[in-house]
Amino acid sequence: MPSPKRKYSAVERELIRTLTLACETAKSEIVGFQWLTHDVDYERFPQSLRVTWMFDSEASRARALAGPDKARMLALTLAAFDEVGISVSSIAEHVAFSARGKRGQGH
């Protein structure tokens, strides 16, 4: 029986591709956004899948979350998941927002 990582390697490659597109789109649209990353435990997939959107500062993060940018980031994440065929009940449960130098959610 293949390991979960091997079983999901094609999903992982596609997820990286679609999240990279989301990242590049967001960089041109959202002030202070710098990159995103994801983390997953394939033994608990897709429940454990989490995408973290990283900002240059806490002020940029707070500004983005207080306005329409939050909905845009959630929509971009959902579109990336949909393109790969990952179905989740609530996209917000799979997304975190963090800022450089801030410990807590994300990497």
mmCIF file of C-alpha atoms in Angstrom:
data_model
loop_
_atom_site.group_PDB
_atom_site.id
_atom_site.type_symbol
_atom_site.label_atom_id
_atom_site.label_comp_id
_atom_site.label_asym_id
_atom_site.label_seq_id
_atom_site.Cartn_x
_atom_site.Cartn_y
_atom_site.Cartn_z
ATOM 1 C CA MET A 1 0.000 0.000 0.000
ATOM 2 C CA PRO A 2 1.509 3.366 -0.991
ATOM 3 C CA SER A 3 2.238 5.943 1.651
ATOM 4 C CA PRO A 4 -0.222 8.852 1.927
ATOM 5 C CA LYS A 5 2.458 11.218 0.614
ATOM 6 C CA ARG A 6 3.034 9.119 -2.508
ATOM 7 C CA LYS A 7 -0.699 8.618 -3.001
ATOM 8 C CA TYR A 8 -1.246 12.384 -2.939
ATOM 9 C CA SER A 9 1.875 13.506 -4.844
ATOM 10 C CA ALA A 10 -0.121 14.445 -7.968
ATOM 11 C CA VAL A 11 -2.594 16.386 -5.827
ATOM 12 C CA GLU A 12 0.299 18.155 -4.113
ATOM 13 C CA ARG A 13 1.862 19.177 -7.441
ATOM 14 C CA GLU A 14 -1.445 20.507 -8.744
ATOM 15 C CA LEU A 15 -2.182 22.294 -5.481
ATOM 16 C CA ILE A 16 1.197 24.027 -5.608
ATOM 17 C CA ARG A 17 0.474 25.098 -9.198
ATOM 18 C CA THR A 18 -2.972 26.515 -8.420
ATOM 19 C CA LEU A 19 -1.861 28.208 -5.193
ATOM 20 C CA THR A 20 1.071 29.786 -7.056
ATOM 21 C CA LEU A 21 -1.409 31.320 -9.498
ATOM 22 C CA ALA A 22 -3.517 32.573 -6.580
ATOM 23 C CA CYS A 23 -0.402 34.048 -4.986
ATOM 24 C CA GLU A 24 0.679 35.875 -8.130
ATOM 25 C CA THR A 25 -2.825 37.277 -8.586
ATOM 26 C CA ALA A 26 -3.000 38.465 -4.989
ATOM 27 C CA LYS A 27 0.433 40.119 -5.121
ATOM 28 C CA SER A 28 -0.855 42.453 -7.817
ATOM 29 C CA GLU A 29 -4.153 43.178 -6.039
ATOM 30 C CA ILE A 30 -3.616 43.224 -2.263
ATOM 31 C CA VAL A 31 -1.393 45.833 -0.622
ATOM 32 C CA GLY A 32 1.155 44.311 1.736
ATOM 33 C CA PHE A 33 0.535 40.706 0.709
ATOM 34 C CA GLN A 34 3.831 38.899 0.080
ATOM 35 C CA TRP A 35 3.390 35.142 -0.262
ATOM 36 C CA LEU A 36 1.334 32.159 0.773
ATOM 37 C CA THR A 37 2.214 28.724 1.976
ATOM 38 C CA HIS A 38 0.317 25.568 2.763
ATOM 39 C CA ASP A 39 0.597 22.727 5.204
ATOM 40 C CA VAL A 40 -1.156 19.382 5.197
ATOM 41 C CA ASP A 41 -1.119 16.028 6.942
ATOM 42 C CA TYR A 42 -2.149 13.637 4.173
ATOM 43 C CA GLU A 43 -3.333 11.088 6.720
ATOM 44 C CA ARG A 44 -6.062 13.629 7.560
ATOM 45 C CA PHE A 45 -6.630 15.067 4.074
ATOM 46 C CA PRO A 46 -8.385 17.357 3.242
ATOM 47 C CA GLN A 47 -9.409 18.302 6.803
ATOM 48 C CA SER A 48 -5.815 19.182 7.766
ATOM 49 C CA LEU A 49 -5.097 21.326 4.695
ATOM 50 C CA ARG A 50 -4.330 24.923 5.662
ATOM 51 C CA VAL A 51 -3.213 27.838 3.486
ATOM 52 C CA THR A 52 -1.471 30.739 5.228
ATOM 53 C CA TRP A 53 -1.427 34.158 3.564
ATOM 54 C CA MET A 54 1.609 36.189 4.661
ATOM 55 C CA PHE A 55 1.806 39.983 4.877
ATOM 56 C CA ASP A 56 4.710 42.397 5.198
ATOM 57 C CA SER A 57 3.367 43.812 8.474
ATOM 58 C CA GLU A 58 0.624 43.442 11.035
ATOM 59 C CA ALA A 59 -0.859 46.740 9.795
ATOM 60 C CA SER A 60 -1.139 45.396 6.230
ATOM 61 C CA ARG A 61 -2.687 42.164 7.492
ATOM 62 C CA ALA A 62 -5.226 44.013 9.625
ATOM 63 C CA ARG A 63 -6.116 46.375 6.772
ATOM 64 C CA ALA A 64 -6.628 43.470 4.355
ATOM 65 C CA LEU A 65 -8.801 41.549 6.808
ATOM 66 C CA ALA A 66 -10.955 44.599 7.569
ATOM 67 C CA GLY A 67 -11.896 45.149 3.938
ATOM 68 C CA PRO A 68 -12.857 43.254 0.795
ATOM 69 C CA ASP A 69 -9.374 41.717 0.453
ATOM 70 C CA LYS A 70 -10.267 38.992 2.950
ATOM 71 C CA ALA A 71 -13.123 37.760 0.771
ATOM 72 C CA ARG A 72 -10.816 37.931 -2.259
ATOM 73 C CA MET A 73 -8.179 35.759 -0.565
ATOM 74 C CA LEU A 74 -10.807 33.241 0.498
ATOM 75 C CA ALA A 75 -12.187 33.181 -3.068
ATOM 76 C CA LEU A 76 -8.717 32.690 -4.564
ATOM 77 C CA THR A 77 -8.036 29.840 -2.129
ATOM 78 C CA LEU A 78 -11.382 28.203 -2.883
ATOM 79 C CA ALA A 79 -10.766 28.499 -6.638
ATOM 80 C CA ALA A 80 -7.360 26.837 -6.206
ATOM 81 C CA PHE A 81 -8.927 24.001 -4.206
ATOM 82 C CA ASP A 82 -11.768 23.622 -6.720
ATOM 83 C CA GLU A 83 -9.381 23.413 -9.651
ATOM 84 C CA VAL A 84 -7.594 20.504 -7.975
ATOM 85 C CA GLY A 85 -10.865 18.845 -6.953
ATOM 86 C CA ILE A 86 -10.482 19.444 -3.218
ATOM 87 C CA SER A 87 -13.855 19.868 -1.554
ATOM 88 C CA VAL A 88 -14.155 21.473 1.884
ATOM 89 C CA SER A 89 -17.264 22.535 3.769
ATOM 90 C CA SER A 90 -15.945 25.938 4.878
ATOM 91 C CA ILE A 91 -12.961 27.519 3.132
ATOM 92 C CA ALA A 92 -12.433 29.895 6.069
ATOM 93 C CA GLU A 93 -11.516 26.912 8.276
ATOM 94 C CA HIS A 94 -8.610 26.156 5.928
ATOM 95 C CA VAL A 95 -7.147 29.656 5.695
ATOM 96 C CA ALA A 96 -4.946 31.635 8.085
ATOM 97 C CA PHE A 97 -3.473 35.131 7.807
ATOM 98 C CA SER A 98 -0.149 36.122 9.321
ATOM 99 C CA ALA A 99 2.475 38.875 9.175
ATOM 100 C CA ARG A 100 6.258 38.807 9.043
ATOM 101 C CA GLY A 101 7.805 38.759 12.441
ATOM 102 C CA LYS A 102 4.538 37.655 14.030
ATOM 103 C CA ARG A 103 4.478 34.284 15.665
ATOM 104 C CA GLY A 104 1.319 32.262 15.656
ATOM 105 C CA GLN A 105 -0.628 30.966 12.704
ATOM 106 C CA GLY A 106 1.373 29.919 9.687
ATOM 107 C CA HIS A 107 5.038 29.131 9.216
#
